[in-house]
Short mmCIF file of N, CA, C and O in Angstrom, two decimals:
data_model
loop_
_atom_site.label_atom_id
_atom_site.label_comp_id
_atom_site.label_asym_id
_atom_site.label_seq_id
_atom_site.Cartn_x
_atom_site.Cartn_y
_atom_site.Cartn_z
N MET A 1 0.83 -1.16 0.00
CA MET A 1 0.00 0.00 0.00
C MET A 1 0.89 1.25 0.00
O MET A 1 1.86 1.33 0.73
N LYS A 2 0.54 2.21 -0.82
CA LYS A 2 1.31 3.43 -0.94
C LYS A 2 1.02 4.37 0.23
O LYS A 2 -0.06 4.36 0.80
N ASN A 3 2.01 5.20 0.53
CA ASN A 3 1.84 6.19 1.59
C ASN A 3 1.09 7.39 1.03
O ASN A 3 1.59 8.10 0.17
N ARG A 4 -0.13 7.61 1.49
CA ARG A 4 -0.96 8.70 0.98
C ARG A 4 -0.98 9.90 1.92
O ARG A 4 -1.72 10.84 1.70
N LYS A 5 -0.18 9.85 2.95
CA LYS A 5 -0.17 10.92 3.94
C LYS A 5 0.23 12.28 3.33
O LYS A 5 -0.43 13.28 3.59
N PRO A 6 1.29 12.38 2.50
CA PRO A 6 1.64 13.68 1.91
C PRO A 6 0.51 14.25 1.06
O PRO A 6 0.24 15.45 1.10
N PHE A 7 -0.17 13.40 0.30
CA PHE A 7 -1.27 13.86 -0.54
C PHE A 7 -2.44 14.35 0.32
O PHE A 7 -3.04 15.38 0.05
N ARG A 8 -2.75 13.63 1.39
CA ARG A 8 -3.83 14.01 2.29
C ARG A 8 -3.50 15.34 2.97
O ARG A 8 -4.36 16.22 3.09
N ASN A 9 -2.26 15.52 3.38
CA ASN A 9 -1.85 16.79 4.00
C ASN A 9 -1.97 17.95 3.03
O ASN A 9 -2.35 19.05 3.41
N LEU A 10 -1.66 17.72 1.77
CA LEU A 10 -1.77 18.74 0.75
C LEU A 10 -3.23 19.16 0.56
O LEU A 10 -3.55 20.34 0.46
N ILE A 11 -4.12 18.20 0.52
CA ILE A 11 -5.55 18.49 0.37
C ILE A 11 -6.06 19.29 1.57
O ILE A 11 -6.77 20.28 1.42
N ILE A 12 -5.67 18.89 2.77
CA ILE A 12 -6.09 19.61 3.97
C ILE A 12 -5.56 21.04 3.95
O ILE A 12 -6.27 21.99 4.28
N PHE A 13 -4.32 21.21 3.52
CA PHE A 13 -3.73 22.55 3.44
C PHE A 13 -4.55 23.44 2.51
O PHE A 13 -4.88 24.58 2.84
N PHE A 14 -4.89 22.96 1.31
CA PHE A 14 -5.64 23.77 0.36
C PHE A 14 -7.07 24.05 0.85
O PHE A 14 -7.60 25.14 0.63
N LEU A 15 -7.67 23.12 1.51
CA LEU A 15 -9.01 23.35 2.07
C LEU A 15 -8.96 24.44 3.14
O LEU A 15 -9.83 25.33 3.18
N LEU A 16 -7.96 24.39 4.01
CA LEU A 16 -7.82 25.42 5.03
C LEU A 16 -7.50 26.78 4.41
O LEU A 16 -8.02 27.81 4.85
N LEU A 17 -6.68 26.79 3.38
CA LEU A 17 -6.35 28.02 2.69
C LEU A 17 -7.61 28.66 2.10
O LEU A 17 -7.83 29.86 2.23
N MET A 18 -8.43 27.85 1.47
CA MET A 18 -9.68 28.37 0.88
C MET A 18 -10.62 28.87 1.98
O MET A 18 -11.25 29.91 1.83
N LEU A 19 -10.70 28.17 3.06
CA LEU A 19 -11.60 28.54 4.15
C LEU A 19 -11.23 29.89 4.74
O LEU A 19 -12.08 30.74 4.95
N PHE A 20 -9.94 30.12 4.99
CA PHE A 20 -9.52 31.35 5.65
C PHE A 20 -9.29 32.52 4.69
O PHE A 20 -9.17 33.65 5.13
N SER A 21 -9.24 32.29 3.41
CA SER A 21 -9.01 33.39 2.48
C SER A 21 -10.30 33.99 1.95
O SER A 21 -10.29 35.07 1.39
N CYS A 22 -11.41 33.35 2.14
CA CYS A 22 -12.69 33.85 1.65
C CYS A 22 -13.36 34.72 2.69
O CYS A 22 -13.35 34.41 3.88
N LYS A 23 -13.96 35.82 2.23
CA LYS A 23 -14.72 36.67 3.13
C LYS A 23 -16.14 36.14 3.21
O LYS A 23 -16.74 35.79 2.20
N ASN A 24 -16.64 36.10 4.42
CA ASN A 24 -18.02 35.67 4.55
C ASN A 24 -18.95 36.86 4.37
O ASN A 24 -18.54 38.01 4.32
N GLU A 25 -20.24 36.61 4.30
CA GLU A 25 -21.22 37.64 4.00
C GLU A 25 -21.24 38.73 5.07
O GLU A 25 -21.37 39.91 4.76
N SER A 26 -21.08 38.37 6.33
CA SER A 26 -21.11 39.38 7.40
C SER A 26 -19.91 40.31 7.31
O SER A 26 -20.02 41.50 7.60
N GLN A 27 -18.73 39.81 6.90
CA GLN A 27 -17.57 40.68 6.74
C GLN A 27 -17.81 41.69 5.62
O GLN A 27 -17.45 42.85 5.74
N ILE A 28 -18.42 41.26 4.54
CA ILE A 28 -18.70 42.16 3.43
C ILE A 28 -19.73 43.20 3.84
O ILE A 28 -19.58 44.39 3.56
N LYS A 29 -20.78 42.80 4.56
CA LYS A 29 -21.80 43.74 5.01
C LYS A 29 -21.22 44.76 5.98
O LYS A 29 -21.60 45.91 5.98
N ASN A 30 -20.27 44.35 6.84
CA ASN A 30 -19.67 45.27 7.80
C ASN A 30 -18.84 46.35 7.12
O ASN A 30 -18.63 47.40 7.68
N GLN A 31 -18.35 46.11 5.91
CA GLN A 31 -17.56 47.10 5.19
C GLN A 31 -18.45 48.08 4.44
O GLN A 31 -18.05 49.19 4.16
N GLU A 32 -19.66 47.67 4.10
CA GLU A 32 -20.57 48.49 3.31
C GLU A 32 -20.82 49.88 3.92
O GLU A 32 -20.79 50.86 3.20
N PRO A 33 -21.08 50.01 5.23
CA PRO A 33 -21.41 51.33 5.76
C PRO A 33 -20.29 52.35 5.59
O PRO A 33 -20.54 53.54 5.59
N PHE A 34 -19.03 51.92 5.48
CA PHE A 34 -17.91 52.85 5.38
C PHE A 34 -17.62 53.28 3.94
O PHE A 34 -16.80 54.15 3.72
N LYS A 35 -18.30 52.69 2.98
CA LYS A 35 -17.97 52.91 1.57
C LYS A 35 -18.16 54.36 1.13
O LYS A 35 -17.34 54.90 0.41
N ASN A 36 -19.22 55.03 1.55
CA ASN A 36 -19.54 56.37 1.05
C ASN A 36 -19.34 57.47 2.09
O ASN A 36 -19.95 58.51 2.00
N LEU A 37 -18.48 57.23 3.05
CA LEU A 37 -18.27 58.23 4.09
C LEU A 37 -17.26 59.29 3.66
O LEU A 37 -16.44 59.07 2.78
N VAL A 38 -17.33 60.44 4.31
CA VAL A 38 -16.52 61.60 3.95
C VAL A 38 -15.25 61.64 4.80
O VAL A 38 -15.30 61.43 6.01
N LYS A 39 -14.13 61.92 4.17
CA LYS A 39 -12.87 62.08 4.89
C LYS A 39 -12.86 63.48 5.49
O LYS A 39 -12.93 64.48 4.78
N VAL A 40 -12.78 63.56 6.84
CA VAL A 40 -12.82 64.85 7.51
C VAL A 40 -11.48 65.26 8.10
O VAL A 40 -11.28 66.40 8.46
N VAL A 41 -10.56 64.30 8.23
CA VAL A 41 -9.25 64.63 8.78
C VAL A 41 -8.15 64.05 7.91
O VAL A 41 -8.35 63.09 7.18
N GLU A 42 -7.00 64.67 8.04
CA GLU A 42 -5.79 64.18 7.40
C GLU A 42 -4.80 63.90 8.50
O GLU A 42 -4.64 64.71 9.43
N VAL A 43 -4.13 62.76 8.42
CA VAL A 43 -3.18 62.36 9.46
C VAL A 43 -1.77 62.55 8.92
O VAL A 43 -1.44 62.08 7.84
N GLU A 44 -0.96 63.26 9.69
CA GLU A 44 0.41 63.52 9.26
C GLU A 44 1.18 62.21 9.06
O GLU A 44 1.86 62.02 8.07
N LYS A 45 1.04 61.30 10.03
CA LYS A 45 1.74 60.02 9.96
C LYS A 45 0.83 58.95 10.58
O LYS A 45 0.88 58.74 11.79
N PRO A 46 0.01 58.27 9.77
CA PRO A 46 -0.96 57.32 10.33
C PRO A 46 -0.34 56.05 10.89
O PRO A 46 -0.93 55.38 11.72
N ILE A 47 0.87 55.72 10.46
CA ILE A 47 1.58 54.54 10.97
C ILE A 47 2.90 55.01 11.54
O ILE A 47 3.73 55.58 10.84
N ILE A 48 3.10 54.77 12.84
CA ILE A 48 4.34 55.15 13.49
C ILE A 48 5.08 53.87 13.87
O ILE A 48 4.58 53.06 14.64
N ASP A 49 6.25 53.70 13.26
CA ASP A 49 7.07 52.53 13.55
C ASP A 49 8.17 52.96 14.51
O ASP A 49 9.06 53.74 14.16
N LEU A 50 8.09 52.47 15.74
CA LEU A 50 9.06 52.83 16.76
C LEU A 50 10.37 52.08 16.62
O LEU A 50 11.35 52.41 17.30
N GLY A 51 10.37 51.06 15.78
CA GLY A 51 11.59 50.27 15.59
C GLY A 51 11.92 49.48 16.84
O GLY A 51 11.04 49.00 17.55
N ARG A 52 13.19 49.38 17.14
CA ARG A 52 13.64 48.63 18.32
C ARG A 52 13.62 49.55 19.53
O ARG A 52 14.21 50.63 19.52
N VAL A 53 12.92 49.13 20.57
CA VAL A 53 12.80 49.92 21.80
C VAL A 53 13.50 49.16 22.92
O VAL A 53 13.09 48.06 23.28
N ASP A 54 14.56 49.75 23.45
CA ASP A 54 15.27 49.14 24.56
C ASP A 54 14.52 49.50 25.85
O ASP A 54 14.46 50.67 26.24
N LYS A 55 13.96 48.53 26.49
CA LYS A 55 13.16 48.73 27.69
C LYS A 55 13.96 49.47 28.77
O LYS A 55 13.41 50.28 29.52
N ARG A 56 15.25 49.22 28.82
CA ARG A 56 16.10 49.85 29.85
C ARG A 56 16.27 51.35 29.63
O ARG A 56 16.57 52.09 30.55
N SER A 57 16.06 51.81 28.40
CA SER A 57 16.26 53.23 28.10
C SER A 57 15.02 54.08 28.41
O SER A 57 15.08 55.30 28.35
N LEU A 58 13.92 53.43 28.75
CA LEU A 58 12.70 54.17 29.04
C LEU A 58 12.72 54.70 30.48
O LEU A 58 13.14 54.01 31.40
N ASN A 59 12.24 55.93 30.66
CA ASN A 59 12.16 56.52 32.00
C ASN A 59 11.00 55.93 32.80
O ASN A 59 11.01 55.97 34.02
N GLN A 60 9.98 55.44 32.09
CA GLN A 60 8.78 54.91 32.72
C GLN A 60 8.51 53.52 32.16
O GLN A 60 9.18 53.08 31.25
N GLU A 61 7.49 52.90 32.68
CA GLU A 61 7.09 51.58 32.19
C GLU A 61 6.01 51.70 31.11
O GLU A 61 5.19 50.81 30.95
N ILE A 62 6.00 52.83 30.40
CA ILE A 62 5.02 53.05 29.34
C ILE A 62 5.71 53.70 28.14
O ILE A 62 6.79 54.26 28.26
N ILE A 63 5.05 53.58 27.00
CA ILE A 63 5.49 54.28 25.80
C ILE A 63 4.36 55.22 25.40
O ILE A 63 3.19 54.82 25.38
N THR A 64 4.69 56.46 25.09
CA THR A 64 3.70 57.44 24.66
C THR A 64 3.93 57.80 23.20
O THR A 64 5.06 58.09 22.80
N ILE A 65 2.86 57.72 22.42
CA ILE A 65 2.92 58.00 20.99
C ILE A 65 1.94 59.13 20.69
O ILE A 65 0.82 59.13 21.20
N GLU A 66 2.36 60.09 19.86
CA GLU A 66 1.48 61.20 19.51
C GLU A 66 1.24 61.23 18.01
O GLU A 66 2.18 61.15 17.22
N PHE A 67 -0.03 61.34 17.64
CA PHE A 67 -0.44 61.45 16.25
C PHE A 67 -0.95 62.87 16.01
O PHE A 67 -1.79 63.36 16.76
N ASN A 68 -0.45 63.50 14.95
CA ASN A 68 -0.90 64.83 14.58
C ASN A 68 -1.92 64.72 13.46
O ASN A 68 -1.64 64.11 12.42
N LEU A 69 -3.11 65.30 13.67
CA LEU A 69 -4.19 65.25 12.70
C LEU A 69 -4.64 66.67 12.36
O LEU A 69 -4.46 67.59 13.17
N ASN A 70 -5.22 66.84 11.18
CA ASN A 70 -5.75 68.13 10.74
C ASN A 70 -7.19 67.98 10.30
O ASN A 70 -7.51 67.06 9.53
N ASN A 71 -8.05 68.88 10.76
CA ASN A 71 -9.44 68.91 10.31
C ASN A 71 -9.47 69.55 8.94
O ASN A 71 -9.26 70.75 8.80
N ILE A 72 -9.70 68.77 7.90
CA ILE A 72 -9.71 69.28 6.53
C ILE A 72 -11.12 69.57 6.03
O ILE A 72 -11.29 69.98 4.89
N SER A 73 -12.11 69.35 6.87
CA SER A 73 -13.49 69.62 6.46
C SER A 73 -13.77 71.11 6.59
O SER A 73 -13.01 71.86 7.20
N SER A 74 -14.89 71.54 6.05
CA SER A 74 -15.27 72.95 6.14
C SER A 74 -16.05 73.24 7.41
O SER A 74 -16.46 74.37 7.65
N ASN A 75 -16.26 72.22 8.24
CA ASN A 75 -17.02 72.37 9.48
C ASN A 75 -16.19 71.95 10.68
O ASN A 75 -15.18 71.26 10.54
N SER A 76 -16.66 72.36 11.85
CA SER A 76 -16.06 71.86 13.09
C SER A 76 -16.42 70.40 13.24
O SER A 76 -17.49 69.96 12.80
N ILE A 77 -15.53 69.64 13.85
CA ILE A 77 -15.79 68.22 14.07
C ILE A 77 -15.57 67.91 15.55
O ILE A 77 -14.93 68.68 16.27
N LYS A 78 -16.08 66.77 15.98
CA LYS A 78 -15.88 66.33 17.35
C LYS A 78 -15.64 64.83 17.34
O LYS A 78 -16.34 64.08 16.66
N ILE A 79 -14.64 64.40 18.11
CA ILE A 79 -14.37 62.97 18.22
C ILE A 79 -15.43 62.34 19.10
O ILE A 79 -15.70 62.81 20.20
N ASP A 80 -16.05 61.29 18.59
CA ASP A 80 -17.07 60.57 19.34
C ASP A 80 -16.42 59.57 20.29
O ASP A 80 -16.73 59.53 21.47
N LYS A 81 -15.51 58.76 19.75
CA LYS A 81 -14.82 57.76 20.57
C LYS A 81 -13.60 57.27 19.82
O LYS A 81 -13.47 57.44 18.61
N ILE A 82 -12.71 56.63 20.57
CA ILE A 82 -11.54 55.96 19.99
C ILE A 82 -11.49 54.56 20.56
O ILE A 82 -11.52 54.38 21.78
N GLU A 83 -11.46 53.59 19.67
CA GLU A 83 -11.36 52.19 20.08
C GLU A 83 -9.94 51.70 19.83
O GLU A 83 -9.37 51.97 18.78
N SER A 84 -9.39 50.99 20.81
CA SER A 84 -8.04 50.45 20.64
C SER A 84 -8.11 48.94 20.53
O SER A 84 -9.06 48.31 20.98
N SER A 85 -7.09 48.36 19.91
CA SER A 85 -7.06 46.93 19.68
C SER A 85 -6.67 46.14 20.93
O SER A 85 -6.70 44.92 20.92
N CYS A 86 -6.33 46.84 22.01
CA CYS A 86 -5.87 46.17 23.22
C CYS A 86 -6.16 47.06 24.43
O CYS A 86 -6.06 48.28 24.34
N THR A 87 -6.45 46.43 25.56
CA THR A 87 -6.67 47.22 26.78
C THR A 87 -5.37 47.80 27.32
O THR A 87 -5.39 48.63 28.21
N CYS A 88 -4.25 47.38 26.76
CA CYS A 88 -2.95 47.92 27.18
C CYS A 88 -2.67 49.27 26.54
O CYS A 88 -1.63 49.88 26.80
N THR A 89 -3.59 49.75 25.70
CA THR A 89 -3.42 51.03 25.02
C THR A 89 -4.57 51.96 25.41
O THR A 89 -5.74 51.60 25.25
N VAL A 90 -4.21 53.12 25.92
CA VAL A 90 -5.20 54.12 26.32
C VAL A 90 -4.94 55.37 25.50
O VAL A 90 -3.78 55.76 25.30
N SER A 91 -6.00 56.00 25.03
CA SER A 91 -5.84 57.20 24.21
C SER A 91 -6.41 58.42 24.91
O SER A 91 -7.31 58.32 25.74
N SER A 92 -5.85 59.58 24.57
CA SER A 92 -6.42 60.85 25.02
C SER A 92 -6.54 61.74 23.79
O SER A 92 -5.70 61.68 22.88
N TYR A 93 -7.58 62.56 23.79
CA TYR A 93 -7.90 63.36 22.61
C TYR A 93 -8.71 64.58 23.04
O TYR A 93 -9.28 64.60 24.14
N PRO A 94 -8.82 65.58 22.17
CA PRO A 94 -9.60 66.76 22.52
C PRO A 94 -11.08 66.40 22.65
O PRO A 94 -11.64 65.72 21.79
N LYS A 95 -11.70 66.84 23.72
CA LYS A 95 -13.12 66.55 23.95
C LYS A 95 -14.02 67.64 23.34
O LYS A 95 -15.19 67.43 23.10
N ALA A 96 -13.45 68.83 23.11
CA ALA A 96 -14.21 69.95 22.56
C ALA A 96 -14.27 69.87 21.04
O ALA A 96 -13.60 69.03 20.41
N LEU A 97 -15.05 70.75 20.45
CA LEU A 97 -15.11 70.84 18.99
C LEU A 97 -13.75 71.23 18.43
O LEU A 97 -13.03 72.03 19.04
N ILE A 98 -13.42 70.67 17.29
CA ILE A 98 -12.16 70.97 16.60
C ILE A 98 -12.52 71.80 15.38
O ILE A 98 -13.25 71.34 14.49
N GLU A 99 -12.04 73.02 15.35
CA GLU A 99 -12.39 73.96 14.29
C GLU A 99 -11.86 73.50 12.92
O GLU A 99 -10.87 72.78 12.84
N SER A 100 -12.52 73.97 11.89
CA SER A 100 -12.11 73.69 10.52
C SER A 100 -10.69 74.20 10.29
O SER A 100 -10.30 75.24 10.81
N ASN A 101 -9.92 73.46 9.52
CA ASN A 101 -8.53 73.80 9.17
C ASN A 101 -7.61 73.97 10.38
O ASN A 101 -6.65 74.73 10.32
N SER A 102 -7.90 73.27 11.45
CA SER A 102 -6.99 73.33 12.60
C SER A 102 -6.43 71.94 12.87
O SER A 102 -7.02 70.93 12.51
N SER A 103 -5.27 71.93 13.52
CA SER A 103 -4.64 70.64 13.82
C SER A 103 -4.90 70.28 15.28
O SER A 103 -5.18 71.14 16.11
N PHE A 104 -4.79 68.99 15.58
CA PHE A 104 -4.97 68.50 16.94
C PHE A 104 -4.17 67.23 17.10
O PHE A 104 -3.70 66.64 16.13
N TRP A 105 -4.00 66.81 18.36
CA TRP A 105 -3.18 65.65 18.68
C TRP A 105 -4.02 64.56 19.34
O TRP A 105 -4.91 64.85 20.13
N ILE A 106 -3.71 63.33 19.00
CA ILE A 106 -4.23 62.17 19.71
C ILE A 106 -3.02 61.46 20.30
O ILE A 106 -2.05 61.19 19.59
N THR A 107 -3.08 61.21 21.59
CA THR A 107 -1.97 60.58 22.29
C THR A 107 -2.37 59.16 22.70
O THR A 107 -3.47 58.95 23.21
N ALA A 108 -1.49 58.21 22.45
CA ALA A 108 -1.71 56.82 22.86
C ALA A 108 -0.65 56.45 23.87
O ALA A 108 0.53 56.78 23.71
N THR A 109 -1.07 55.78 24.93
CA THR A 109 -0.15 55.30 25.95
C THR A 109 -0.20 53.78 25.95
O THR A 109 -1.27 53.19 26.10
N TYR A 110 0.94 53.17 25.75
CA TYR A 110 1.06 51.71 25.66
C TYR A 110 1.84 51.22 26.87
O TYR A 110 2.95 51.67 27.14
N ASP A 111 1.22 50.29 27.64
CA ASP A 111 1.87 49.87 28.88
C ASP A 111 2.23 48.39 28.96
O ASP A 111 2.52 47.88 30.02
N ASN A 112 2.26 47.71 27.84
CA ASN A 112 2.65 46.30 27.83
C ASN A 112 4.07 46.22 27.28
O ASN A 112 4.27 46.19 26.07
N LEU A 113 5.04 46.19 28.15
CA LEU A 113 6.43 46.20 27.70
C LEU A 113 7.07 44.83 27.75
O LEU A 113 8.25 44.68 28.02
N SER A 114 6.28 43.81 27.44
CA SER A 114 6.84 42.47 27.32
C SER A 114 7.74 42.42 26.10
O SER A 114 7.42 43.01 25.07
N PRO A 115 8.86 41.72 26.17
CA PRO A 115 9.77 41.65 25.02
C PRO A 115 9.07 41.05 23.80
O PRO A 115 8.25 40.15 23.92
N GLY A 116 9.40 41.60 22.64
CA GLY A 116 8.86 41.09 21.39
C GLY A 116 8.18 42.16 20.56
O GLY A 116 8.07 43.32 20.96
N TYR A 117 7.71 41.75 19.41
CA TYR A 117 7.06 42.64 18.45
C TYR A 117 5.65 42.99 18.94
O TYR A 117 4.95 42.15 19.49
N PHE A 118 5.23 44.22 18.70
CA PHE A 118 3.86 44.62 18.98
C PHE A 118 3.35 45.53 17.88
O PHE A 118 4.12 46.22 17.21
N GLU A 119 2.04 45.52 17.68
CA GLU A 119 1.38 46.43 16.76
C GLU A 119 0.01 46.72 17.32
O GLU A 119 -0.75 45.79 17.60
N GLN A 120 -0.29 47.99 17.53
CA GLN A 120 -1.57 48.40 18.11
C GLN A 120 -2.30 49.32 17.16
O GLN A 120 -1.69 50.16 16.48
N ASP A 121 -3.62 49.17 17.12
CA ASP A 121 -4.48 49.99 16.26
C ASP A 121 -5.38 50.85 17.12
O ASP A 121 -5.87 50.41 18.16
N LEU A 122 -5.62 52.06 16.65
CA LEU A 122 -6.62 52.95 17.22
C LEU A 122 -7.56 53.33 16.09
O LEU A 122 -7.10 53.72 15.01
N VAL A 123 -8.85 53.19 16.31
CA VAL A 123 -9.84 53.61 15.32
C VAL A 123 -10.57 54.81 15.91
O VAL A 123 -11.18 54.72 16.97
N VAL A 124 -10.49 55.95 15.20
CA VAL A 124 -11.07 57.20 15.67
C VAL A 124 -12.40 57.41 14.95
O VAL A 124 -12.45 57.43 13.71
N TYR A 125 -13.47 57.56 15.74
CA TYR A 125 -14.80 57.81 15.21
C TYR A 125 -15.21 59.25 15.52
O TYR A 125 -14.97 59.74 16.62
N PHE A 126 -15.83 59.90 14.55
CA PHE A 126 -16.26 61.28 14.70
C PHE A 126 -17.78 61.34 14.78
O PHE A 126 -18.47 60.49 14.21
N GLU A 127 -18.28 62.35 15.48
CA GLU A 127 -19.72 62.53 15.56
C GLU A 127 -20.25 62.85 14.17
O GLU A 127 -19.59 63.50 13.37
N GLY A 128 -21.45 62.39 13.89
CA GLY A 128 -22.04 62.60 12.57
C GLY A 128 -21.95 61.33 11.76
O GLY A 128 -20.95 60.62 11.81
N SER A 129 -22.98 61.04 11.04
CA SER A 129 -23.05 59.76 10.32
C SER A 129 -22.23 59.73 9.04
O SER A 129 -21.99 58.67 8.49
N ASP A 130 -21.78 60.89 8.54
CA ASP A 130 -21.07 60.90 7.26
C ASP A 130 -19.56 61.00 7.39
O ASP A 130 -18.85 61.09 6.40
N ALA A 131 -19.03 60.99 8.61
CA ALA A 131 -17.59 61.11 8.81
C ALA A 131 -16.94 59.73 8.84
O ALA A 131 -17.34 58.85 9.58
N SER A 132 -15.92 59.57 8.03
CA SER A 132 -15.21 58.29 7.94
C SER A 132 -14.30 58.09 9.14
O SER A 132 -13.61 59.01 9.57
N PRO A 133 -14.29 56.87 9.73
CA PRO A 133 -13.35 56.60 10.82
C PRO A 133 -11.91 56.64 10.31
O PRO A 133 -11.65 56.45 9.13
N VAL A 134 -10.98 56.89 11.23
CA VAL A 134 -9.57 56.99 10.88
C VAL A 134 -8.81 55.92 11.64
O VAL A 134 -9.02 55.73 12.84
N LEU A 135 -7.92 55.23 10.95
CA LEU A 135 -7.09 54.19 11.56
C LEU A 135 -5.71 54.75 11.84
O LEU A 135 -5.04 55.28 10.94
N LEU A 136 -5.28 54.62 13.10
CA LEU A 136 -3.93 55.01 13.51
C LEU A 136 -3.23 53.74 14.01
O LEU A 136 -3.83 52.93 14.70
N VAL A 137 -1.97 53.58 13.65
CA VAL A 137 -1.23 52.36 14.00
C VAL A 137 0.13 52.74 14.55
O VAL A 137 0.79 53.65 14.03
N PHE A 138 0.54 52.06 15.61
CA PHE A 138 1.93 52.16 16.06
C PHE A 138 2.44 50.76 16.34
O PHE A 138 1.69 49.86 16.72
N ARG A 139 3.73 50.60 16.10
CA ARG A 139 4.33 49.26 16.25
C ARG A 139 5.80 49.40 16.61
O ARG A 139 6.40 50.47 16.47
N GLY A 140 6.35 48.31 17.08
CA GLY A 140 7.75 48.30 17.43
C GLY A 140 8.16 46.94 17.96
O GLY A 140 7.40 45.98 17.92
N ASN A 141 9.37 46.89 18.47
CA ASN A 141 9.92 45.65 18.99
C ASN A 141 10.60 45.95 20.33
O ASN A 141 11.61 46.67 20.36
N ILE A 142 10.04 45.45 21.42
CA ILE A 142 10.60 45.68 22.75
C ILE A 142 11.77 44.72 22.96
O ILE A 142 11.63 43.51 22.78
N LEU A 143 12.91 45.25 23.33
CA LEU A 143 14.10 44.44 23.58
C LEU A 143 14.27 44.16 25.06
O LEU A 143 13.90 44.92 25.89
#
């Protein structure tokens, strides 16, 4: 009898590949609401790569990251909420209205300094149904 194990493993691999590469209907529906939204801010640097971070060189047990944003809409805007990809990341942002053509800062504080690579996302939502959310990302490697 021939050894069919390599062939069986190959079939399983392709089945798993197909399963995880296809978007299901709920994923497609979740993207639909963002399709026609208006861009209200411009981010100076939406992805901040901290590179290698030596834990010993930090004064505190946290890392603080600042994102500079500009209100490019013709109206004042207000941040509704910011969601982070981890409870180890806390954000602070202006609570008041942000005037048209003015810049503002969003600060993220990251307190998980375990050695290794990290990548954190912040999704910024603005009041009003036509404002597009903004994705901010920071990443690095704790030594």
